[in-house]
């Protein structure tokens, strides 16, 4: 196993398939980071204690050498060491367990504790009355009063059913590890396919909060392709088009964070950081 004791100012970013992951937006964001940062697999949770294999079945397939392999559903932990960020990132990419959620979360927290990570970021995505033609809404909340104040986050006020993201974040708080939950709102009428636009929105929020330069790679083009597909859907169905228009009117009359001067300034700062990274001699 990789030595996690001497990481550079580490942060943890986690996402789980299932109830917390509408349109695969949260896990899509972590998958993007694993690929772009060429993250190294640290360990994987033994799935025997946490998954019902009749619900999450193992997969049989051929590897790149043509050898038949069996892959078990599990949660994997990766380590990314991006040179241009000044910090290391533990990436947790998993599946919501079917049983023993507290033991599962404690096992993950042992790894967090070993890495000396000072903050855990948990990603999620939900279905909402949100038009695909507007920016994907993203919210960031925390139960930690100091973090909420210093980062200008929303206080967590949600009451109701929760998934493994809520359980994991709650255990972080119990053990004194500050955590932030970042959620994107997916247009519910087009949630049957992955939504790279929402993954991109989640990554933008991470970048803004952590001051962490994140390479976008092909994600913007994938987001544009998703947008074109959603546009075609609404153009082909008059009822969908009428519904989207009503959502647009509701959204446009709301007080959008994207329209504030502070948000515009933050977006411009992100642009400058990425430009300086891509053109260091300018």
PDB file of C-alpha atoms in Angstrom:
ATOM      1  CA  UNK A   1       0.000   0.000   0.000  1.00  0.00           C
ATOM      2  CA  UNK A   2       1.159   3.540  -0.779  1.00  0.00           C
ATOM      3  CA  UNK A   3       2.614   5.486   2.143  1.00  0.00           C
ATOM      4  CA  UNK A   4       0.108   8.202   3.028  1.00  0.00           C
ATOM      5  CA  UNK A   5       1.975   9.676   5.992  1.00  0.00           C
ATOM      6  CA  UNK A   6       3.900  12.417   4.161  1.00  0.00           C
ATOM      7  CA  UNK A   7       1.472  13.939   1.704  1.00  0.00           C
ATOM      8  CA  UNK A   8       1.495  17.614   0.693  1.00  0.00           C
ATOM      9  CA  UNK A   9      -1.377  19.484   2.345  1.00  0.00           C
ATOM     10  CA  UNK A  10      -3.772  16.644   1.412  1.00  0.00           C
ATOM     11  CA  UNK A  11      -7.460  16.940   0.670  1.00  0.00           C
ATOM     12  CA  UNK A  12      -9.989  14.140   0.122  1.00  0.00           C
ATOM     13  CA  UNK A  13     -12.623  14.207  -2.651  1.00  0.00           C
ATOM     14  CA  UNK A  14     -15.241  11.446  -2.599  1.00  0.00           C
ATOM     15  CA  UNK A  15     -18.197  10.345  -4.731  1.00  0.00           C
ATOM     16  CA  UNK A  16     -20.378   7.240  -4.710  1.00  0.00           C
ATOM     17  CA  UNK A  17     -22.619   5.626  -7.299  1.00  0.00           C
ATOM     18  CA  UNK A  18     -26.263   5.192  -6.429  1.00  0.00           C
ATOM     19  CA  UNK A  19     -28.863   7.380  -4.771  1.00  0.00           C
ATOM     20  CA  UNK A  20     -26.376  10.252  -4.383  1.00  0.00           C
ATOM     21  CA  UNK A  21     -25.261  10.312  -8.021  1.00  0.00           C
ATOM     22  CA  UNK A  22     -27.967  11.500 -10.420  1.00  0.00           C
ATOM     23  CA  UNK A  23     -26.835  11.267 -14.057  1.00  0.00           C
ATOM     24  CA  UNK A  24     -23.428  10.011 -12.808  1.00  0.00           C
ATOM     25  CA  UNK A  25     -22.408  13.626 -12.266  1.00  0.00           C
ATOM     26  CA  UNK A  26     -20.539  13.126  -8.970  1.00  0.00           C
ATOM     27  CA  UNK A  27     -18.676   9.945  -9.917  1.00  0.00           C
ATOM     28  CA  UNK A  28     -18.057  11.454 -13.361  1.00  0.00           C
ATOM     29  CA  UNK A  29     -16.236  14.348 -11.709  1.00  0.00           C
ATOM     30  CA  UNK A  30     -14.001  12.010  -9.689  1.00  0.00           C
ATOM     31  CA  UNK A  31     -13.379   9.770 -12.728  1.00  0.00           C
ATOM     32  CA  UNK A  32     -12.236  12.873 -14.584  1.00  0.00           C
ATOM     33  CA  UNK A  33      -9.764  13.745 -11.821  1.00  0.00           C
ATOM     34  CA  UNK A  34      -8.426  10.179 -11.707  1.00  0.00           C
ATOM     35  CA  UNK A  35      -7.758  10.299 -15.454  1.00  0.00           C
ATOM     36  CA  UNK A  36      -6.460  13.857 -15.753  1.00  0.00           C
ATOM     37  CA  UNK A  37      -4.142  13.555 -12.764  1.00  0.00           C
ATOM     38  CA  UNK A  38      -3.062  10.003 -13.598  1.00  0.00           C
ATOM     39  CA  UNK A  39      -3.974   8.981 -10.060  1.00  0.00           C
ATOM     40  CA  UNK A  40      -2.419   5.889  -8.506  1.00  0.00           C
ATOM     41  CA  UNK A  41      -4.610   3.194  -6.948  1.00  0.00           C
ATOM     42  CA  UNK A  42      -3.865   3.088  -3.221  1.00  0.00           C
ATOM     43  CA  UNK A  43      -6.267   0.422  -2.046  1.00  0.00           C
ATOM     44  CA  UNK A  44      -9.748  -0.985  -2.502  1.00  0.00           C
ATOM     45  CA  UNK A  45     -12.333  -1.839   0.138  1.00  0.00           C
ATOM     46  CA  UNK A  46     -13.019  -5.569   0.501  1.00  0.00           C
ATOM     47  CA  UNK A  47     -16.571  -5.730  -0.929  1.00  0.00           C
ATOM     48  CA  UNK A  48     -17.567  -8.934   0.890  1.00  0.00           C
ATOM     49  CA  UNK A  49     -18.817  -7.133   4.011  1.00  0.00           C
ATOM     50  CA  UNK A  50     -20.646  -4.251   2.340  1.00  0.00           C
ATOM     51  CA  UNK A  51     -22.267  -5.254  -0.944  1.00  0.00           C
ATOM     52  CA  UNK A  52     -25.145  -7.498  -1.936  1.00  0.00           C
ATOM     53  CA  UNK A  53     -23.831  -9.121  -5.093  1.00  0.00           C
ATOM     54  CA  UNK A  54     -27.357  -9.794  -6.327  1.00  0.00           C
ATOM     55  CA  UNK A  55     -27.872  -6.020  -6.372  1.00  0.00           C
ATOM     56  CA  UNK A  56     -24.353  -4.977  -7.433  1.00  0.00           C
ATOM     57  CA  UNK A  57     -23.204  -7.935  -9.465  1.00  0.00           C
ATOM     58  CA  UNK A  58     -19.565  -8.685 -10.361  1.00  0.00           C
ATOM     59  CA  UNK A  59     -18.679  -8.121 -14.007  1.00  0.00           C
ATOM     60  CA  UNK A  60     -16.953 -10.577 -16.339  1.00  0.00           C
ATOM     61  CA  UNK A  61     -14.903  -9.257 -19.237  1.00  0.00           C
ATOM     62  CA  UNK A  62     -11.662  -9.421 -21.162  1.00  0.00           C
ATOM     63  CA  UNK A  63      -8.651  -7.342 -20.188  1.00  0.00           C
ATOM     64  CA  UNK A  64      -6.317  -5.627 -22.679  1.00  0.00           C
ATOM     65  CA  UNK A  65      -4.405  -8.915 -23.108  1.00  0.00           C
ATOM     66  CA  UNK A  66      -7.572 -10.845 -23.926  1.00  0.00           C
ATOM     67  CA  UNK A  67      -7.576 -12.655 -20.581  1.00  0.00           C
ATOM     68  CA  UNK A  68     -10.979 -13.214 -19.014  1.00  0.00           C
ATOM     69  CA  UNK A  69     -11.263 -11.336 -15.695  1.00  0.00           C
ATOM     70  CA  UNK A  70     -13.827 -11.022 -12.933  1.00  0.00           C
ATOM     71  CA  UNK A  71     -14.262  -7.544 -11.461  1.00  0.00           C
ATOM     72  CA  UNK A  72     -16.034  -7.132  -8.122  1.00  0.00           C
ATOM     73  CA  UNK A  73     -18.056  -4.055  -7.191  1.00  0.00           C
ATOM     74  CA  UNK A  74     -16.115  -2.059  -4.635  1.00  0.00           C
ATOM     75  CA  UNK A  75     -14.896   1.331  -3.492  1.00  0.00           C
ATOM     76  CA  UNK A  76     -11.406   2.375  -4.567  1.00  0.00           C
ATOM     77  CA  UNK A  77      -9.069   5.010  -3.162  1.00  0.00           C
ATOM     78  CA  UNK A  78      -6.618   6.768  -5.473  1.00  0.00           C
ATOM     79  CA  UNK A  79      -3.768   9.183  -4.825  1.00  0.00           C
ATOM     80  CA  UNK A  80      -3.159  12.080  -7.194  1.00  0.00           C
ATOM     81  CA  UNK A  81       0.024  14.157  -6.981  1.00  0.00           C
ATOM     82  CA  UNK A  82      -0.587  17.025  -9.432  1.00  0.00           C
ATOM     83  CA  UNK A  83       2.669  18.949  -9.732  1.00  0.00           C
ATOM     84  CA  UNK A  84       1.097  22.337 -10.309  1.00  0.00           C
ATOM     85  CA  UNK A  85      -1.272  22.388  -7.323  1.00  0.00           C
ATOM     86  CA  UNK A  86       1.089  22.242  -4.353  1.00  0.00           C
ATOM     87  CA  UNK A  87      -1.022  19.603  -2.655  1.00  0.00           C
ATOM     88  CA  UNK A  88      -1.899  15.920  -2.923  1.00  0.00           C
ATOM     89  CA  UNK A  89      -5.440  14.649  -3.389  1.00  0.00           C
ATOM     90  CA  UNK A  90      -6.992  11.407  -2.200  1.00  0.00           C
ATOM     91  CA  UNK A  91      -9.837  10.427  -4.517  1.00  0.00           C
ATOM     92  CA  UNK A  92     -12.510   8.045  -3.231  1.00  0.00           C
ATOM     93  CA  UNK A  93     -14.558   6.552  -6.052  1.00  0.00           C
ATOM     94  CA  UNK A  94     -17.091   4.062  -4.828  1.00  0.00           C
ATOM     95  CA  UNK A  95     -20.511   2.490  -4.800  1.00  0.00           C
ATOM     96  CA  UNK A  96     -23.049   3.135  -2.073  1.00  0.00           C
ATOM     97  CA  UNK A  97     -22.884   0.003   0.108  1.00  0.00           C
ATOM     98  CA  UNK A  98     -25.894  -2.234   0.641  1.00  0.00           C
ATOM     99  CA  UNK A  99     -25.157  -2.890   4.317  1.00  0.00           C
ATOM    100  CA  UNK A 100     -22.994  -1.891   7.327  1.00  0.00           C
ATOM    101  CA  UNK A 101     -22.749   1.773   6.364  1.00  0.00           C
ATOM    102  CA  UNK A 102     -21.142   2.855   9.647  1.00  0.00           C
ATOM    103  CA  UNK A 103     -18.391   0.244   9.436  1.00  0.00           C
ATOM    104  CA  UNK A 104     -17.850   1.155   5.776  1.00  0.00           C
ATOM    105  CA  UNK A 105     -17.508   4.854   6.633  1.00  0.00           C
ATOM    106  CA  UNK A 106     -15.153   4.123   9.542  1.00  0.00           C
ATOM    107  CA  UNK A 107     -12.926   2.106   7.215  1.00  0.00           C
ATOM    108  CA  UNK A 108     -12.710   5.074   4.857  1.00  0.00           C
ATOM    109  CA  UNK A 109     -12.063   7.457   7.765  1.00  0.00           C
ATOM    110  CA  UNK A 110      -9.101   5.333   8.851  1.00  0.00           C
ATOM    111  CA  UNK A 111      -7.524   6.060   5.466  1.00  0.00           C
ATOM    112  CA  UNK A 112      -8.378   9.754   5.776  1.00  0.00           C
ATOM    113  CA  UNK A 113      -6.802   9.820   9.225  1.00  0.00           C
ATOM    114  CA  UNK A 114      -3.667   8.055   7.984  1.00  0.00           C
ATOM    115  CA  UNK A 115      -3.242  10.684   5.275  1.00  0.00           C
ATOM    116  CA  UNK A 116      -3.583  13.568   7.777  1.00  0.00           C
ATOM    117  CA  UNK A 117      -6.096  15.197   5.421  1.00  0.00           C
ATOM    118  CA  UNK A 118      -7.523  18.359   6.936  1.00  0.00           C
ATOM    119  CA  UNK A 119     -10.719  18.453   4.891  1.00  0.00           C
ATOM    120  CA  UNK A 120     -13.044  16.035   3.106  1.00  0.00           C
ATOM    121  CA  UNK A 121     -15.127  17.111   0.108  1.00  0.00           C
ATOM    122  CA  UNK A 122     -18.109  14.886  -0.659  1.00  0.00           C
ATOM    123  CA  UNK A 123     -19.807  15.208  -4.048  1.00  0.00           C
ATOM    124  CA  UNK A 124     -23.417  14.481  -4.879  1.00  0.00           C
ATOM    125  CA  UNK A 125     -26.029  15.097  -7.556  1.00  0.00           C
ATOM    126  CA  UNK A 126     -29.810  15.206  -7.339  1.00  0.00           C
ATOM    127  CA  UNK A 127     -32.727  15.594  -9.739  1.00  0.00           C
ATOM    128  CA  UNK A 128     -34.374  19.001  -9.735  1.00  0.00           C
ATOM    129  CA  UNK A 129     -36.645  21.391 -11.627  1.00  0.00           C
ATOM    130  CA  UNK A 130     -33.693  22.951 -13.398  1.00  0.00           C
ATOM    131  CA  UNK A 131     -33.589  23.958 -17.095  1.00  0.00           C
ATOM    132  CA  UNK A 132     -30.752  22.463 -19.115  1.00  0.00           C
ATOM    133  CA  UNK A 133     -30.326  25.795 -20.916  1.00  0.00           C
ATOM    134  CA  UNK A 134     -28.982  27.544 -17.816  1.00  0.00           C
ATOM    135  CA  UNK A 135     -25.882  26.938 -15.660  1.00  0.00           C
ATOM    136  CA  UNK A 136     -26.182  23.821 -13.519  1.00  0.00           C
ATOM    137  CA  UNK A 137     -27.005  24.925  -9.951  1.00  0.00           C
ATOM    138  CA  UNK A 138     -24.343  23.898  -7.442  1.00  0.00           C
ATOM    139  CA  UNK A 139     -24.591  24.243  -3.669  1.00  0.00           C
ATOM    140  CA  UNK A 140     -21.911  23.805  -1.024  1.00  0.00           C
ATOM    141  CA  UNK A 141     -22.819  23.171   2.617  1.00  0.00           C
ATOM    142  CA  UNK A 142     -21.048  22.192   5.793  1.00  0.00           C
ATOM    143  CA  UNK A 143     -21.926  21.322   9.369  1.00  0.00           C
ATOM    144  CA  UNK A 144     -18.655  22.830  10.565  1.00  0.00           C
ATOM    145  CA  UNK A 145     -19.321  26.396  11.843  1.00  0.00           C
ATOM    146  CA  UNK A 146     -15.756  27.632  11.303  1.00  0.00           C
ATOM    147  CA  UNK A 147     -15.604  26.266   7.759  1.00  0.00           C
ATOM    148  CA  UNK A 148     -19.046  27.661   6.976  1.00  0.00           C
ATOM    149  CA  UNK A 149     -17.945  31.122   8.097  1.00  0.00           C
ATOM    150  CA  UNK A 150     -14.469  31.179   6.560  1.00  0.00           C
ATOM    151  CA  UNK A 151     -15.575  29.816   3.177  1.00  0.00           C
ATOM    152  CA  UNK A 152     -18.951  31.612   3.096  1.00  0.00           C
ATOM    153  CA  UNK A 153     -20.784  28.311   2.774  1.00  0.00           C
ATOM    154  CA  UNK A 154     -24.427  27.586   3.395  1.00  0.00           C
ATOM    155  CA  UNK A 155     -25.210  26.003   6.751  1.00  0.00           C
ATOM    156  CA  UNK A 156     -26.558  22.488   6.299  1.00  0.00           C
ATOM    157  CA  UNK A 157     -30.305  22.580   7.057  1.00  0.00           C
ATOM    158  CA  UNK A 158     -31.507  19.527   5.110  1.00  0.00           C
ATOM    159  CA  UNK A 159     -33.816  17.129   6.948  1.00  0.00           C
ATOM    160  CA  UNK A 160     -34.905  13.823   5.462  1.00  0.00           C
ATOM    161  CA  UNK A 161     -33.509  10.608   3.978  1.00  0.00           C
ATOM    162  CA  UNK A 162     -29.807  10.551   3.260  1.00  0.00           C
ATOM    163  CA  UNK A 163     -27.331   8.369   1.423  1.00  0.00           C
ATOM    164  CA  UNK A 164     -23.817   7.202   2.127  1.00  0.00           C
ATOM    165  CA  UNK A 165     -22.577  10.737   1.393  1.00  0.00           C
ATOM    166  CA  UNK A 166     -24.533  12.037   4.403  1.00  0.00           C
ATOM    167  CA  UNK A 167     -23.396   9.210   6.661  1.00  0.00           C
ATOM    168  CA  UNK A 168     -19.752   9.624   5.647  1.00  0.00           C
ATOM    169  CA  UNK A 169     -19.854  13.413   6.100  1.00  0.00           C
ATOM    170  CA  UNK A 170     -21.547  13.033   9.491  1.00  0.00           C
ATOM    171  CA  UNK A 171     -18.852  10.633  10.704  1.00  0.00           C
ATOM    172  CA  UNK A 172     -16.183  13.088   9.531  1.00  0.00           C
ATOM    173  CA  UNK A 173     -17.813  15.752  11.698  1.00  0.00           C
ATOM    174  CA  UNK A 174     -18.070  13.373  14.665  1.00  0.00           C
ATOM    175  CA  UNK A 175     -14.356  12.604  14.443  1.00  0.00           C
ATOM    176  CA  UNK A 176     -13.379  16.251  14.056  1.00  0.00           C
ATOM    177  CA  UNK A 177     -12.510  16.204  10.342  1.00  0.00           C
ATOM    178  CA  UNK A 178     -14.143  19.200   8.589  1.00  0.00           C
ATOM    179  CA  UNK A 179     -16.224  18.205   5.580  1.00  0.00           C
ATOM    180  CA  UNK A 180     -17.987  20.026   2.762  1.00  0.00           C
ATOM    181  CA  UNK A 181     -20.840  18.600   0.704  1.00  0.00           C
ATOM    182  CA  UNK A 182     -21.097  19.889  -2.875  1.00  0.00           C
ATOM    183  CA  UNK A 183     -24.222  19.011  -4.845  1.00  0.00           C
ATOM    184  CA  UNK A 184     -25.309  19.695  -8.398  1.00  0.00           C
ATOM    185  CA  UNK A 185     -28.954  19.849  -9.516  1.00  0.00           C
ATOM    186  CA  UNK A 186     -29.664  17.787 -12.650  1.00  0.00           C
ATOM    187  CA  UNK A 187     -32.608  18.594 -14.969  1.00  0.00           C
ATOM    188  CA  UNK A 188     -34.935  15.731 -14.090  1.00  0.00           C
ATOM    189  CA  UNK A 189     -36.485  15.485 -17.565  1.00  0.00           C
ATOM    190  CA  UNK A 190     -33.154  14.497 -19.119  1.00  0.00           C
ATOM    191  CA  UNK A 191     -31.541  12.463 -16.354  1.00  0.00           C
ATOM    192  CA  UNK A 192     -31.331   9.156 -18.222  1.00  0.00           C
ATOM    193  CA  UNK A 193     -27.815   9.796 -19.531  1.00  0.00           C
ATOM    194  CA  UNK A 194     -24.580  10.958 -17.886  1.00  0.00           C
ATOM    195  CA  UNK A 195     -24.391  14.731 -17.454  1.00  0.00           C
ATOM    196  CA  UNK A 196     -20.840  16.033 -18.038  1.00  0.00           C
ATOM    197  CA  UNK A 197     -22.147  19.589 -17.731  1.00  0.00           C
ATOM    198  CA  UNK A 198     -22.967  18.870 -14.074  1.00  0.00           C
ATOM    199  CA  UNK A 199     -19.601  17.159 -13.503  1.00  0.00           C
ATOM    200  CA  UNK A 200     -17.909  20.276 -14.872  1.00  0.00           C
ATOM    201  CA  UNK A 201     -19.975  22.472 -12.548  1.00  0.00           C
ATOM    202  CA  UNK A 202     -18.963  20.378  -9.527  1.00  0.00           C
ATOM    203  CA  UNK A 203     -15.296  20.619 -10.478  1.00  0.00           C
ATOM    204  CA  UNK A 204     -15.622  24.375 -10.880  1.00  0.00           C
ATOM    205  CA  UNK A 205     -16.953  24.645  -7.340  1.00  0.00           C
ATOM    206  CA  UNK A 206     -14.097  22.491  -6.002  1.00  0.00           C
ATOM    207  CA  UNK A 207     -11.604  24.663  -7.848  1.00  0.00           C
ATOM    208  CA  UNK A 208     -13.088  27.838  -6.399  1.00  0.00           C
ATOM    209  CA  UNK A 209     -13.308  26.591  -2.811  1.00  0.00           C
ATOM    210  CA  UNK A 210      -9.929  24.868  -2.608  1.00  0.00           C
ATOM    211  CA  UNK A 211      -8.018  27.237  -4.918  1.00  0.00           C
ATOM    212  CA  UNK A 212      -7.050  24.075  -6.776  1.00  0.00           C
ATOM    213  CA  UNK A 213      -6.248  24.244 -10.502  1.00  0.00           C
ATOM    214  CA  UNK A 214      -8.196  21.457 -12.210  1.00  0.00           C
ATOM    215  CA  UNK A 215      -7.498  20.501 -15.842  1.00  0.00           C
ATOM    216  CA  UNK A 216     -10.733  20.367 -17.804  1.00  0.00           C
ATOM    217  CA  UNK A 217      -9.512  18.081 -20.592  1.00  0.00           C
ATOM    218  CA  UNK A 218     -12.341  16.977 -22.904  1.00  0.00           C
ATOM    219  CA  UNK A 219     -15.047  17.703 -20.335  1.00  0.00           C
ATOM    220  CA  UNK A 220     -16.137  21.070 -21.822  1.00  0.00           C
ATOM    221  CA  UNK A 221     -16.656  19.483 -25.244  1.00  0.00           C
ATOM    222  CA  UNK A 222     -18.585  16.598 -23.684  1.00  0.00           C
ATOM    223  CA  UNK A 223     -20.716  19.146 -21.844  1.00  0.00           C
ATOM    224  CA  UNK A 224     -21.437  20.974 -25.109  1.00  0.00           C
ATOM    225  CA  UNK A 225     -22.425  17.685 -26.758  1.00  0.00           C
ATOM    226  CA  UNK A 226     -24.777  16.955 -23.871  1.00  0.00           C
ATOM    227  CA  UNK A 227     -26.238  20.447 -24.263  1.00  0.00           C
ATOM    228  CA  UNK A 228     -26.871  19.883 -27.967  1.00  0.00           C
ATOM    229  CA  UNK A 229     -28.615  16.588 -27.237  1.00  0.00           C
ATOM    230  CA  UNK A 230     -30.824  18.226 -24.618  1.00  0.00           C
ATOM    231  CA  UNK A 231     -31.655  21.050 -27.047  1.00  0.00           C
ATOM    232  CA  UNK A 232     -32.675  18.530 -29.701  1.00  0.00           C
ATOM    233  CA  UNK A 233     -34.922  16.741 -27.215  1.00  0.00           C
ATOM    234  CA  UNK A 234     -36.790  19.914 -26.321  1.00  0.00           C
ATOM    235  CA  UNK A 235     -37.056  20.974 -29.973  1.00  0.00           C
ATOM    236  CA  UNK A 236     -38.608  17.639 -30.962  1.00  0.00           C
ATOM    237  CA  UNK A 237     -41.224  17.583 -28.181  1.00  0.00           C
ATOM    238  CA  UNK A 238     -43.484  20.651 -27.827  1.00  0.00           C
ATOM    239  CA  UNK A 239     -44.511  19.679 -24.295  1.00  0.00           C
ATOM    240  CA  UNK A 240     -40.887  19.451 -23.186  1.00  0.00           C
ATOM    241  CA  UNK A 241     -40.125  22.764 -24.900  1.00  0.00           C
ATOM    242  CA  UNK A 242     -43.012  24.462 -23.087  1.00  0.00           C
ATOM    243  CA  UNK A 243     -41.899  22.988 -19.772  1.00  0.00           C
ATOM    244  CA  UNK A 244     -38.302  24.102 -20.303  1.00  0.00           C
ATOM    245  CA  UNK A 245     -39.507  27.617 -21.087  1.00  0.00           C
ATOM    246  CA  UNK A 246     -41.451  27.743 -17.820  1.00  0.00           C
ATOM    247  CA  UNK A 247     -38.359  26.592 -15.908  1.00  0.00           C
ATOM    248  CA  UNK A 248     -36.278  29.243 -17.655  1.00  0.00           C
ATOM    249  CA  UNK A 249     -38.714  31.963 -16.607  1.00  0.00           C
ATOM    250  CA  UNK A 250     -38.618  30.781 -12.990  1.00  0.00           C
ATOM    251  CA  UNK A 251     -34.845  30.593 -13.026  1.00  0.00           C
ATOM    252  CA  UNK A 252     -34.346  33.976 -14.675  1.00  0.00           C
ATOM    253  CA  UNK A 253     -36.477  35.750 -12.075  1.00  0.00           C
ATOM    254  CA  UNK A 254     -34.580  34.158  -9.203  1.00  0.00           C
ATOM    255  CA  UNK A 255     -31.591  35.758  -7.514  1.00  0.00           C
ATOM    256  CA  UNK A 256     -28.847  33.796  -9.237  1.00  0.00           C
ATOM    257  CA  UNK A 257     -25.444  33.462  -7.533  1.00  0.00           C
ATOM    258  CA  UNK A 258     -23.924  33.368 -11.026  1.00  0.00           C
ATOM    259  CA  UNK A 259     -25.032  36.977 -11.559  1.00  0.00           C
ATOM    260  CA  UNK A 260     -23.378  38.505  -8.502  1.00  0.00           C
ATOM    261  CA  UNK A 261     -20.232  40.590  -8.785  1.00  0.00           C
ATOM    262  CA  UNK A 262     -18.446  38.302  -6.341  1.00  0.00           C
ATOM    263  CA  UNK A 263     -19.204  35.244  -8.454  1.00  0.00           C
ATOM    264  CA  UNK A 264     -18.093  36.990 -11.652  1.00  0.00           C
ATOM    265  CA  UNK A 265     -14.816  38.009  -9.993  1.00  0.00           C
ATOM    266  CA  UNK A 266     -14.224  34.454  -8.773  1.00  0.00           C
ATOM    267  CA  UNK A 267     -14.853  33.077 -12.261  1.00  0.00           C
ATOM    268  CA  UNK A 268     -12.397  35.590 -13.743  1.00  0.00           C
ATOM    269  CA  UNK A 269      -9.748  34.554 -11.199  1.00  0.00           C
ATOM    270  CA  UNK A 270     -10.257  30.912 -12.201  1.00  0.00           C
ATOM    271  CA  UNK A 271      -9.786  31.885 -15.844  1.00  0.00           C
ATOM    272  CA  UNK A 272      -6.530  33.713 -15.060  1.00  0.00           C
ATOM    273  CA  UNK A 273      -5.137  30.789 -13.061  1.00  0.00           C
ATOM    274  CA  UNK A 274      -5.850  28.384 -15.901  1.00  0.00           C
ATOM    275  CA  UNK A 275      -4.425  30.800 -18.479  1.00  0.00           C
ATOM    276  CA  UNK A 276      -1.207  31.258 -16.491  1.00  0.00           C
ATOM    277  CA  UNK A 277      -0.876  27.522 -16.163  1.00  0.00           C
ATOM    278  CA  UNK A 278      -1.295  26.945 -19.911  1.00  0.00           C
ATOM    279  CA  UNK A 279       0.824  29.973 -20.945  1.00  0.00           C
ATOM    280  CA  UNK A 280       3.473  30.446 -18.220  1.00  0.00           C
ATOM    281  CA  UNK A 281       5.673  32.678 -20.399  1.00  0.00           C
ATOM    282  CA  UNK A 282       2.914  35.217 -21.219  1.00  0.00           C
TER     283      UNK A 282
END
